[in-house]
mmCIF file of C-alpha atoms and ligand atoms in Angstrom:
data_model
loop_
_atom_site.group_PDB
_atom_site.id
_atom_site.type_symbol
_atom_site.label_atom_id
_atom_site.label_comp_id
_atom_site.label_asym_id
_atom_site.label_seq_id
_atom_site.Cartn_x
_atom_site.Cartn_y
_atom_site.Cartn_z
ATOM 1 C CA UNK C 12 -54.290 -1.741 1.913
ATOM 2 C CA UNK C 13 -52.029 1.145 1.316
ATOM 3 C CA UNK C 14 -54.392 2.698 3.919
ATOM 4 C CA UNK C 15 -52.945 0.668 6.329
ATOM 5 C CA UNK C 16 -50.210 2.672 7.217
ATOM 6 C CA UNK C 17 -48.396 0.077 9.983
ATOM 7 C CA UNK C 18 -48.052 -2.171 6.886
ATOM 8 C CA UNK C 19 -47.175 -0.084 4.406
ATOM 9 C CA UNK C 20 -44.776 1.621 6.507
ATOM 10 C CA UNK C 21 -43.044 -1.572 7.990
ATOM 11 C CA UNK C 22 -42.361 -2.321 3.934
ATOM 12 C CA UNK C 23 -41.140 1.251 3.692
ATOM 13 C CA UNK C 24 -38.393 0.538 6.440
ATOM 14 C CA UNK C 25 -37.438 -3.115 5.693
ATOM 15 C CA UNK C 26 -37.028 -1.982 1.901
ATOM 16 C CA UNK C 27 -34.848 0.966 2.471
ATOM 17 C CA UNK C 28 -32.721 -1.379 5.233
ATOM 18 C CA UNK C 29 -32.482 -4.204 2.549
ATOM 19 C CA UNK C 30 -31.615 -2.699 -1.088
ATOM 20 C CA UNK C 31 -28.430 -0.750 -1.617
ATOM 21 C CA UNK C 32 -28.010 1.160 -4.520
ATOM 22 C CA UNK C 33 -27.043 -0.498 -7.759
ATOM 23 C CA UNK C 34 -29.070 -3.598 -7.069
ATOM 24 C CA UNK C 35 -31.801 -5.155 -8.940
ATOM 25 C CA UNK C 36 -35.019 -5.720 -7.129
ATOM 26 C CA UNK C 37 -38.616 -7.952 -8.061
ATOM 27 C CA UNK C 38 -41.854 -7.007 -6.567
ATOM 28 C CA UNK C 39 -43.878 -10.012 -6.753
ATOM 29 C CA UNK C 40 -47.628 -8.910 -6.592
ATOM 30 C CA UNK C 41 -46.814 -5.270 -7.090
ATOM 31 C CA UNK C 42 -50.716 -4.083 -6.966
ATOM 32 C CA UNK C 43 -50.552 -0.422 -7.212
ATOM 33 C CA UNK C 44 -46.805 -0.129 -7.258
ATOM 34 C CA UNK C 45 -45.878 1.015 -3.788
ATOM 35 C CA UNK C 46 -43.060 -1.157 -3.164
ATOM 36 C CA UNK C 47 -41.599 -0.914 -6.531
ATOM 37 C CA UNK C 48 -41.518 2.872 -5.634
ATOM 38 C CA UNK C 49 -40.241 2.645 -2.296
ATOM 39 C CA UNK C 50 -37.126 0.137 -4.219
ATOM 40 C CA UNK C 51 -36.601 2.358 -6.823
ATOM 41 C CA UNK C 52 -36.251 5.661 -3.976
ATOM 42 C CA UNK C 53 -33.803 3.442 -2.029
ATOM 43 C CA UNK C 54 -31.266 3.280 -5.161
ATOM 44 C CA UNK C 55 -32.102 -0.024 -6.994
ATOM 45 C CA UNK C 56 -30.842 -0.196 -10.319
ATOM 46 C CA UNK C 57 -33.677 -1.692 -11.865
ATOM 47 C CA UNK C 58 -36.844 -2.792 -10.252
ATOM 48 C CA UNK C 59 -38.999 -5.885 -12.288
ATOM 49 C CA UNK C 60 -43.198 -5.461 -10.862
ATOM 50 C CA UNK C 61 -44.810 -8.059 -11.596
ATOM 51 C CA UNK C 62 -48.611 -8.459 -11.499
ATOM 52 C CA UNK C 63 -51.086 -11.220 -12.658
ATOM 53 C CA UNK C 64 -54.005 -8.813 -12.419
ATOM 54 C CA UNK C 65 -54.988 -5.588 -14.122
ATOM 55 C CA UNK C 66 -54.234 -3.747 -11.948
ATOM 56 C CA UNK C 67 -50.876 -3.749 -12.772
ATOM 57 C CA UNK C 68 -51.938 -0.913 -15.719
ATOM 58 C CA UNK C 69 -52.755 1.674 -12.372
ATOM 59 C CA UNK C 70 -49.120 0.891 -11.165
ATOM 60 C CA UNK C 71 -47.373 1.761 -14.546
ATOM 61 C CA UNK C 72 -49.901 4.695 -15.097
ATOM 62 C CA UNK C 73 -48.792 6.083 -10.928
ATOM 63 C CA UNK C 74 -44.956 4.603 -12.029
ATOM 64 C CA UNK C 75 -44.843 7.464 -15.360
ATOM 65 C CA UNK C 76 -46.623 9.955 -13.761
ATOM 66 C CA UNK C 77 -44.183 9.866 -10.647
ATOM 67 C CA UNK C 78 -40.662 9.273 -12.936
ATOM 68 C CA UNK C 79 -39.529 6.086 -11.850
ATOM 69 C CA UNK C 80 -38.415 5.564 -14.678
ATOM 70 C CA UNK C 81 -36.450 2.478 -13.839
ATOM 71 C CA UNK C 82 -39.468 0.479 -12.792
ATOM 72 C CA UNK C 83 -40.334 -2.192 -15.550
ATOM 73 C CA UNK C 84 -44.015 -3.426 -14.940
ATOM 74 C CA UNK C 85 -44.868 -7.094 -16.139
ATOM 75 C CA UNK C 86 -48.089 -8.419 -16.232
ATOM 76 C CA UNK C 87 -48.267 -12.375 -15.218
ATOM 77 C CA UNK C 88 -47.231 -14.997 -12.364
ATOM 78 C CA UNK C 89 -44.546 -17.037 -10.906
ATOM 79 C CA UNK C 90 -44.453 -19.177 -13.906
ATOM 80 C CA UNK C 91 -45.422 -16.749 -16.818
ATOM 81 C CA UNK C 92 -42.256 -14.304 -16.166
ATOM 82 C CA UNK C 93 -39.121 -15.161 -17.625
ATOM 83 C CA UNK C 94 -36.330 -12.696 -16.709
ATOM 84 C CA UNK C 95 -32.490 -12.769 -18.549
ATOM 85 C CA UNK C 96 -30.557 -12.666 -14.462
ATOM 86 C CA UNK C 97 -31.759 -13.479 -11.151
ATOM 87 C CA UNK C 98 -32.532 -10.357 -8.855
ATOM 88 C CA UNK C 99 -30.774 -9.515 -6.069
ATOM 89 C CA UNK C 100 -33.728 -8.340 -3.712
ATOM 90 C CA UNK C 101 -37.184 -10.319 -3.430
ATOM 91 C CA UNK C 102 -39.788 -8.073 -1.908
ATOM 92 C CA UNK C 103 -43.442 -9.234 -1.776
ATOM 93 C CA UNK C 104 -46.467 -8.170 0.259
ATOM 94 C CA UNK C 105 -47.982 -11.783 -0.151
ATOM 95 C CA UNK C 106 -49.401 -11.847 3.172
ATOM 96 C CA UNK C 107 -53.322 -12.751 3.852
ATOM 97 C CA UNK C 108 -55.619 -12.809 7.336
ATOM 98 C CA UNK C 109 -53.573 -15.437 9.482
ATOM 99 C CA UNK C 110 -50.672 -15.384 6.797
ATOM 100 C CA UNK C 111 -51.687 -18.013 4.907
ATOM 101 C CA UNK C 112 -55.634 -17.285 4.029
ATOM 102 C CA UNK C 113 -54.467 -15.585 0.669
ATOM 103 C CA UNK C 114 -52.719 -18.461 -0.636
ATOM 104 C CA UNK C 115 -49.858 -16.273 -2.234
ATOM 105 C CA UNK C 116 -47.000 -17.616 0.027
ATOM 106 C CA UNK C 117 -46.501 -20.759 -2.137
ATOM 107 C CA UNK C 118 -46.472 -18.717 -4.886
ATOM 108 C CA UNK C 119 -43.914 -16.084 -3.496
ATOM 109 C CA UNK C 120 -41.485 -19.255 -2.556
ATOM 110 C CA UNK C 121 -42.056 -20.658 -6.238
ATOM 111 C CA UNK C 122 -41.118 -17.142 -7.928
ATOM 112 C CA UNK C 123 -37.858 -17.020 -5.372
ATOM 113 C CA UNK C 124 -36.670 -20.065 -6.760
ATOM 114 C CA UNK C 125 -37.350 -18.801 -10.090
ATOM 115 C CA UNK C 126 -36.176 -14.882 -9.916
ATOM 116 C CA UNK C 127 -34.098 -14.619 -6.710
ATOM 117 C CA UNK C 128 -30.101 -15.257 -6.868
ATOM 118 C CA UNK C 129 -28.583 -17.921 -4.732
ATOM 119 C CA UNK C 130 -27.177 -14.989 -2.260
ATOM 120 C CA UNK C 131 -30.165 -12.907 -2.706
ATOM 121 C CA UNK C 132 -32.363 -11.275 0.048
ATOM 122 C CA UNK C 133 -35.900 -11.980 0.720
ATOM 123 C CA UNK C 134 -38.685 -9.213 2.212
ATOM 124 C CA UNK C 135 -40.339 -11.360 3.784
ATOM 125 C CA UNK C 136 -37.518 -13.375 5.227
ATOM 126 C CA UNK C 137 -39.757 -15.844 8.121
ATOM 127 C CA UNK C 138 -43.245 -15.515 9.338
ATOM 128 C CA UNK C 139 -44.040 -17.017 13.115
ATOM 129 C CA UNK C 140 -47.524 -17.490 14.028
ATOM 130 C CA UNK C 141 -49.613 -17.021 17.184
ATOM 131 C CA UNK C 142 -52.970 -17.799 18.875
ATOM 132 C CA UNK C 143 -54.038 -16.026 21.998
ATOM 133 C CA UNK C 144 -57.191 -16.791 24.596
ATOM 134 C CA UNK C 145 -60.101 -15.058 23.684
ATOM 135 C CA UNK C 146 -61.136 -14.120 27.606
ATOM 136 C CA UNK C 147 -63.956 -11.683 26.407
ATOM 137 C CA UNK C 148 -67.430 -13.375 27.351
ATOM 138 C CA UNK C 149 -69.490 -10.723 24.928
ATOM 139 C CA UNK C 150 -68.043 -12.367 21.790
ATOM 140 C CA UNK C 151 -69.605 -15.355 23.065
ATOM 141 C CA UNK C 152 -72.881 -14.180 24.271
ATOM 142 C CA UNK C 153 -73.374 -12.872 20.573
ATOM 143 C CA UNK C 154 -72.462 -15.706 19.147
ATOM 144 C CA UNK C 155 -75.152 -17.310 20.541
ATOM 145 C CA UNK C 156 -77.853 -15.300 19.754
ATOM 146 C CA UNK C 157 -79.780 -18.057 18.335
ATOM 147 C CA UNK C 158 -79.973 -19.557 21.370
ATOM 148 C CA UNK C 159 -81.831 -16.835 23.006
ATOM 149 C CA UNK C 160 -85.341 -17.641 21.164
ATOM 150 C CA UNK C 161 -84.710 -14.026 19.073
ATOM 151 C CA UNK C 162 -88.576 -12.356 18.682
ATOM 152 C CA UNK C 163 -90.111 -15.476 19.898
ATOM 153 C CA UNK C 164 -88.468 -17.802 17.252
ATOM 154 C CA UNK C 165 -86.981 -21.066 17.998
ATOM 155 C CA UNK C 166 -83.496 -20.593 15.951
ATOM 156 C CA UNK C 167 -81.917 -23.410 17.920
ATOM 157 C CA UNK C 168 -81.594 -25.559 15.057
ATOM 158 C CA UNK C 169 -78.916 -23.250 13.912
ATOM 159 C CA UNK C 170 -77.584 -22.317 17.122
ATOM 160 C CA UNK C 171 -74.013 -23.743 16.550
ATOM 161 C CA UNK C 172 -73.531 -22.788 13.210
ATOM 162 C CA UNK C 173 -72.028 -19.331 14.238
ATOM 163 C CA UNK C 174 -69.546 -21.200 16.211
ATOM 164 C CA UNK C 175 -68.153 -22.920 13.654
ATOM 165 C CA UNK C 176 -67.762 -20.256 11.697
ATOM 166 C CA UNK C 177 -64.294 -18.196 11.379
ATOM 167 C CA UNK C 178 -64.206 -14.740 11.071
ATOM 168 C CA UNK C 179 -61.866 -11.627 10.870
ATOM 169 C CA UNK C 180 -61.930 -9.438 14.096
ATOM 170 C CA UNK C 181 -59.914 -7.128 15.761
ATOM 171 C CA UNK C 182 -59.458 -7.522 19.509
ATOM 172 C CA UNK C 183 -58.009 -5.499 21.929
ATOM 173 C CA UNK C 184 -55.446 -6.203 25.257
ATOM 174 C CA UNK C 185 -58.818 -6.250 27.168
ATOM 175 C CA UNK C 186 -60.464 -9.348 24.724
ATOM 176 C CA UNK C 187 -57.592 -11.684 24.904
ATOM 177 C CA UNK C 188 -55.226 -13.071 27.837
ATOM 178 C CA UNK C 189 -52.238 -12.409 28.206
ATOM 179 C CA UNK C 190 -50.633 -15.414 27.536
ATOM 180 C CA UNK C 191 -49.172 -15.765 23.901
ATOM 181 C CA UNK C 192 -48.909 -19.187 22.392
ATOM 182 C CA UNK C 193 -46.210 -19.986 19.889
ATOM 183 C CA UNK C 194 -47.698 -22.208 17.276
ATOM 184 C CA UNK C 195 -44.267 -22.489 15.164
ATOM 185 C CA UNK C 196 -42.605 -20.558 12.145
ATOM 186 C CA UNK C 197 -41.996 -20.550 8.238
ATOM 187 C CA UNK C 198 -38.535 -19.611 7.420
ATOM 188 C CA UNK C 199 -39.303 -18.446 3.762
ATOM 189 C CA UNK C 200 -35.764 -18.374 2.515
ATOM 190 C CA UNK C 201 -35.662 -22.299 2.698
ATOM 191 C CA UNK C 202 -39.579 -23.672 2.722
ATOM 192 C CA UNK C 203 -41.091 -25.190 -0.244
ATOM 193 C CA UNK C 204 -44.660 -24.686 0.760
ATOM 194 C CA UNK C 205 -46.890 -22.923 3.193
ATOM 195 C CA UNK C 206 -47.899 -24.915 6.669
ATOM 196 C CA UNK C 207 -51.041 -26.304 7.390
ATOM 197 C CA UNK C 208 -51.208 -27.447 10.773
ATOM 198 C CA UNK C 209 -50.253 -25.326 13.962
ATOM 199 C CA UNK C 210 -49.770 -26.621 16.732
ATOM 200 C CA UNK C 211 -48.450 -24.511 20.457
ATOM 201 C CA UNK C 212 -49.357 -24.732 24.100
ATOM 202 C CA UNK C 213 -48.872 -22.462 27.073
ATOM 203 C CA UNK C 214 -48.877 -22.617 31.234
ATOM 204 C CA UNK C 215 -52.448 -21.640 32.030
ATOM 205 C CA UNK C 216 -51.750 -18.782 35.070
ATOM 206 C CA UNK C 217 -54.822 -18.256 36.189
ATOM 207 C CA UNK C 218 -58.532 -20.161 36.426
ATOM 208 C CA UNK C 219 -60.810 -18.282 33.799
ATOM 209 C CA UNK C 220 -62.738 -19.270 30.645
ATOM 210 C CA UNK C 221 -61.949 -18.807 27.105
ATOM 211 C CA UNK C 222 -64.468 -18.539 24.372
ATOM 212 C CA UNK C 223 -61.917 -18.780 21.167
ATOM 213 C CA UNK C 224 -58.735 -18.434 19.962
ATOM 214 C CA UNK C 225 -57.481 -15.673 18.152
ATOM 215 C CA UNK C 226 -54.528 -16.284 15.495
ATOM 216 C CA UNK C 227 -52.035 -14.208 14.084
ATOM 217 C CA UNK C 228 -48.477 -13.509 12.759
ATOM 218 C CA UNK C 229 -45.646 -11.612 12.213
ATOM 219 C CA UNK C 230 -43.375 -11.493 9.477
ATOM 220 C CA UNK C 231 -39.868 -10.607 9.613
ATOM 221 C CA UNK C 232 -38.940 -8.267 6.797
ATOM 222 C CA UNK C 233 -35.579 -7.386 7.612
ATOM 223 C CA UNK C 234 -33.156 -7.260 11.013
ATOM 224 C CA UNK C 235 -34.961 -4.690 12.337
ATOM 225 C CA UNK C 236 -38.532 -4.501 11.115
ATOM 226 C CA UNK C 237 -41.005 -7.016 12.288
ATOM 227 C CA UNK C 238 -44.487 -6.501 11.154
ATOM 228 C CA UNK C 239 -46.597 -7.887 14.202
ATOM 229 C CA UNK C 240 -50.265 -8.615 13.847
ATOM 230 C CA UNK C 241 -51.050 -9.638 17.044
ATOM 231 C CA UNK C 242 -53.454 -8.130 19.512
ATOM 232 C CA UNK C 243 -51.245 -6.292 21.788
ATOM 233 C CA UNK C 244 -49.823 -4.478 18.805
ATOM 234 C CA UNK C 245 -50.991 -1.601 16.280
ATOM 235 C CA UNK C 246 -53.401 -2.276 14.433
ATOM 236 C CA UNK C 247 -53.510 -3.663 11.456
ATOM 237 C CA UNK C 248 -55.864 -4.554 8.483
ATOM 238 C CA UNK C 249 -55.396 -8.293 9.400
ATOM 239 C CA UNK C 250 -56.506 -7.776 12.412
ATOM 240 C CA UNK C 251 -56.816 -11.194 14.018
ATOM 241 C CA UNK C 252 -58.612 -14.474 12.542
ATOM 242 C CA UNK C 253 -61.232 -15.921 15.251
ATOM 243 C CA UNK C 254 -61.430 -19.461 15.963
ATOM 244 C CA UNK C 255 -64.836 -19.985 18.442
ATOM 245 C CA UNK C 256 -65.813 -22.151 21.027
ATOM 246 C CA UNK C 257 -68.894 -24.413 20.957
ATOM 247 C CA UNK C 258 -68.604 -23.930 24.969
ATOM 248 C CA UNK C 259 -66.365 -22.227 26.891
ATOM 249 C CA UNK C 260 -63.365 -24.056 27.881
ATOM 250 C CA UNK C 261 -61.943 -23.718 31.292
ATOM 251 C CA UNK C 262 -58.081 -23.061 31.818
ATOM 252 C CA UNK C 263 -56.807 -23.871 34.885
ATOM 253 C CA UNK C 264 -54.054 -22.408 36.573
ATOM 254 C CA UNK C 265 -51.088 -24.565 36.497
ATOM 255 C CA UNK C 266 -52.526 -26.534 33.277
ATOM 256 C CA UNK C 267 -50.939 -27.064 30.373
ATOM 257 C CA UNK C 268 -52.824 -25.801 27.533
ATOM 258 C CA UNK C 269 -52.842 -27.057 24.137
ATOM 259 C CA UNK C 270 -54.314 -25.388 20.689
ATOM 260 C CA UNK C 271 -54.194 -26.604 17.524
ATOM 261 C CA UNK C 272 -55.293 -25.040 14.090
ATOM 262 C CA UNK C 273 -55.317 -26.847 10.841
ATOM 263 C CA UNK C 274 -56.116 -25.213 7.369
ATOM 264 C CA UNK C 275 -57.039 -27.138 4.800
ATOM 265 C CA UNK C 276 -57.598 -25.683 1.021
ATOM 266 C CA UNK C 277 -60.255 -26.559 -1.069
ATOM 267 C CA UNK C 278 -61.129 -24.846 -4.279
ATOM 268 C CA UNK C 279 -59.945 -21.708 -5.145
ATOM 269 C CA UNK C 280 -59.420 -20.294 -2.164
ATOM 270 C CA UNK C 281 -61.898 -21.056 -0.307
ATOM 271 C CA UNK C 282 -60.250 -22.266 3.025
ATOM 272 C CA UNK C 283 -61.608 -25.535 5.498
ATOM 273 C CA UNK C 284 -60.705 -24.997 8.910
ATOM 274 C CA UNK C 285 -60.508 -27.373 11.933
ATOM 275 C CA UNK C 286 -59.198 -25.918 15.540
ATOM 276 C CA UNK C 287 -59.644 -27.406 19.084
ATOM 277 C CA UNK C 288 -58.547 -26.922 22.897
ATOM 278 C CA UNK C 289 -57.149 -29.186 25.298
ATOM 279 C CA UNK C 290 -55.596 -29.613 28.575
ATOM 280 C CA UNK C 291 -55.598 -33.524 28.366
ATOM 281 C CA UNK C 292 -58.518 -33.785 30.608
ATOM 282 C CA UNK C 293 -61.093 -31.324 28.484
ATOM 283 C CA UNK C 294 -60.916 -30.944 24.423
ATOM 284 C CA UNK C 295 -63.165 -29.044 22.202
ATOM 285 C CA UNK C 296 -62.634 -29.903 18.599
ATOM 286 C CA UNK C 297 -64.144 -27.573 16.239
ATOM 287 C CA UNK C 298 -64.370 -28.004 12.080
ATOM 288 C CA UNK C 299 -66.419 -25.436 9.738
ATOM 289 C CA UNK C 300 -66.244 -28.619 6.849
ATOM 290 C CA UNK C 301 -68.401 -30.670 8.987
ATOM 291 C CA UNK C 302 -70.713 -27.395 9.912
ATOM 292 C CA UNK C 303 -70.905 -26.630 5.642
ATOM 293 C CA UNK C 304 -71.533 -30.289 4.787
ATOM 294 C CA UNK C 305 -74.743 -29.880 7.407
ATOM 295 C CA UNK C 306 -75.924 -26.634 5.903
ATOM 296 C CA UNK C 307 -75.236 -27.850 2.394
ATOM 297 C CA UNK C 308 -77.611 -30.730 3.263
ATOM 298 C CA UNK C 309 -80.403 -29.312 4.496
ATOM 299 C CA UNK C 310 -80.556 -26.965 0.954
ATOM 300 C CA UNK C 311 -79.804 -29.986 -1.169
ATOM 301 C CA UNK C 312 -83.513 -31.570 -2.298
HETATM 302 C C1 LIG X 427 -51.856 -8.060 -1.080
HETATM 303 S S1 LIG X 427 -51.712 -7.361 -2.688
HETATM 304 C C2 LIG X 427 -50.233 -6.414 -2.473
HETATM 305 C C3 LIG X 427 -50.100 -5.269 -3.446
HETATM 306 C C4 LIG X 427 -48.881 -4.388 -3.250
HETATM 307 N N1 LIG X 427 -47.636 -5.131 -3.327
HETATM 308 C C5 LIG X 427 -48.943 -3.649 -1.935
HETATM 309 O O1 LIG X 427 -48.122 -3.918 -1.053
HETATM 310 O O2 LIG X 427 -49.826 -2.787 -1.782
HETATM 311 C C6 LIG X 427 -51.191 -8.784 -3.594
HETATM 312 C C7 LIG X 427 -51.086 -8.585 -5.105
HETATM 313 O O3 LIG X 427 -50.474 -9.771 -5.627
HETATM 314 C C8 LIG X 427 -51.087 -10.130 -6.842
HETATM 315 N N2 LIG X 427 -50.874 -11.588 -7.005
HETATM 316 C C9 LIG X 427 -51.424 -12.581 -6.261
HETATM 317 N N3 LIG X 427 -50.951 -13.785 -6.648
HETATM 318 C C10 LIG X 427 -50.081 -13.537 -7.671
HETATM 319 C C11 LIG X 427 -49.278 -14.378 -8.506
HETATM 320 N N4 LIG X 427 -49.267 -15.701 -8.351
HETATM 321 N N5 LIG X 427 -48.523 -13.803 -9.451
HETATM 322 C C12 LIG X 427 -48.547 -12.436 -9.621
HETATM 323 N N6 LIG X 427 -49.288 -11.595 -8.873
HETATM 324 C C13 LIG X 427 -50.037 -12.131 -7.901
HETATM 325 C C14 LIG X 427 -52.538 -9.696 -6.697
HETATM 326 O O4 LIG X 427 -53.113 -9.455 -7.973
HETATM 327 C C15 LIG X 427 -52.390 -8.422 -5.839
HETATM 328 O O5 LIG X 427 -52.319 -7.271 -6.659
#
């Protein structure tokens, strides 16, 4: 992750834009420090990183070995900390694929009503989310591989099973259209949870087909630095979460378009994902729970 320079950078900015000197900062989910550090350059007074992991021991370790010598390391979570003041900066990197994959946003919002003072700043302050057309036919043509009678073998039993299956990619301006859907925002300062159900639409401007949606986000960390995830921007280690077709849906120019994604936890975090297409004529409804309940019953004896 801290190879992922756009990232790590965008922090960088936002945190040096956000906390003035003399100010008291927590970095929920410190890791390996690298916000802490970047609070503790910008002037903050004192800087709480918190961890529930052990990797918190690397952080202090890279913390004493670099002299920030203001940066107090705690090991626990949102409910385990107990600080004597509020802070006056709330910085987290508690962003997974799509946002919300990681399951650490609920946790953030639970540890700023815990740590964060009633005028305090948040990094992130709002995430907005996104789907784009996937336009690139390849994707498709190798998700159906098992449709093509591989070495002679009749894989068509399994042929959907790919299709209902999200993944992580990273596409290009040449994979996606143009169009960018808005499927709503999270304004972090105020919610008490993370969303589950997206919903956008867009003005279809030309006739082509689309093989899958592609999600992502973009979080505001301060006035001036957005972090966007999307794939018209730098890359990122997000990259883009891939919702697939069954078919290939048809947009129309001139019709409206609407997507909707819906993510569902189950345990752990394992996520359950259901996504479709429509233009009121045409849907394609997809779900990966049905798709698991089929393969789970064909291994169950
Ligand atoms: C995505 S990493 C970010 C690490 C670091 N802040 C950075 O930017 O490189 C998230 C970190 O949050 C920690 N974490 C996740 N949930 C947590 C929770 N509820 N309480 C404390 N730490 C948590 C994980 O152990 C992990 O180290």
């Amino acid at each position: 992750m801290l190879q992922d320079t756009v990232r790590t950078t965008a922090f960088e900015r936002a945190i040096a834009a956000l906390v003035k000197p003399g100010m008291t900062v927590m970095d929920f989910g410190c890791g390996t420090g690298i916000l802490s550090f970047f609070a503790s350059r910008s002037g903050a007074s004192d800087v709480i990183a918190i961890d529930q992991s052990a990797i918190l021991a690397v952080a202090k370790v890279i913390g004493a070995a670099n002299g920030f010598v203001n940066v107090r390391f705690i090991r626990g979570d949102e409910s385990s900390v107990t600080l004597p003041a509020p802070v006056d900066v709330l910085v987290s990197e508690c962003l997974g694929y799509f946002a919300v994959t990681e399951g650490m946003i609920d946790a953030f919002l639970l540890a700023r009503e815990r740590f964060l003072a009633p005028d305090g700043v948040l990094c992130p302050r709002e995430l907005r989310f996104y789907a784009h057309l996937v336009s690139n036919q390849n994707l498709y043509k190798q998700l159906d591989f098992w449709g093509t009678q591989p070495y002679g073998i009749d894989y068509s039993l399994v042929r959907d099973w790919p299709f209902h299956t999200v993944s992580v990619k990273s596409f290009g301006s040449d994979d996606v259209l143009p169009w960018m859907i808005d499927l709503g925002s999270l304004d972090l300062r105020k919610a008490s949870c993370q969303p589950s159900k997206f919903v956008g639409s867009c003005i279809a401007t030309q006739t082509t087909e689309v093989y899958g949606l592609a999600g992502s986000f973009t979080a505001i960390l301060s006035d001036d630095v957005l972090l966007d995830t999307g794939p018209f921007a730098e890359r990122t280690h997000w990259g883009q979460v891939f919702f697939p077709l069954r078919h290939p849906f048809i947009a129309r120019a001139g019709k409206q378009i609407e997507v909707q994604i819906e993510a569902r936890r189950g345990m752990g975090e394992e996520m359950f994902w259901r996504w479709s297409i429509n233009d009121g004529t045409v849907s394609i409804d997809m779900d990966d729970f049905v798709h698991r309940l089929w393969i789970q019953a064909q291994i169950t004896p």
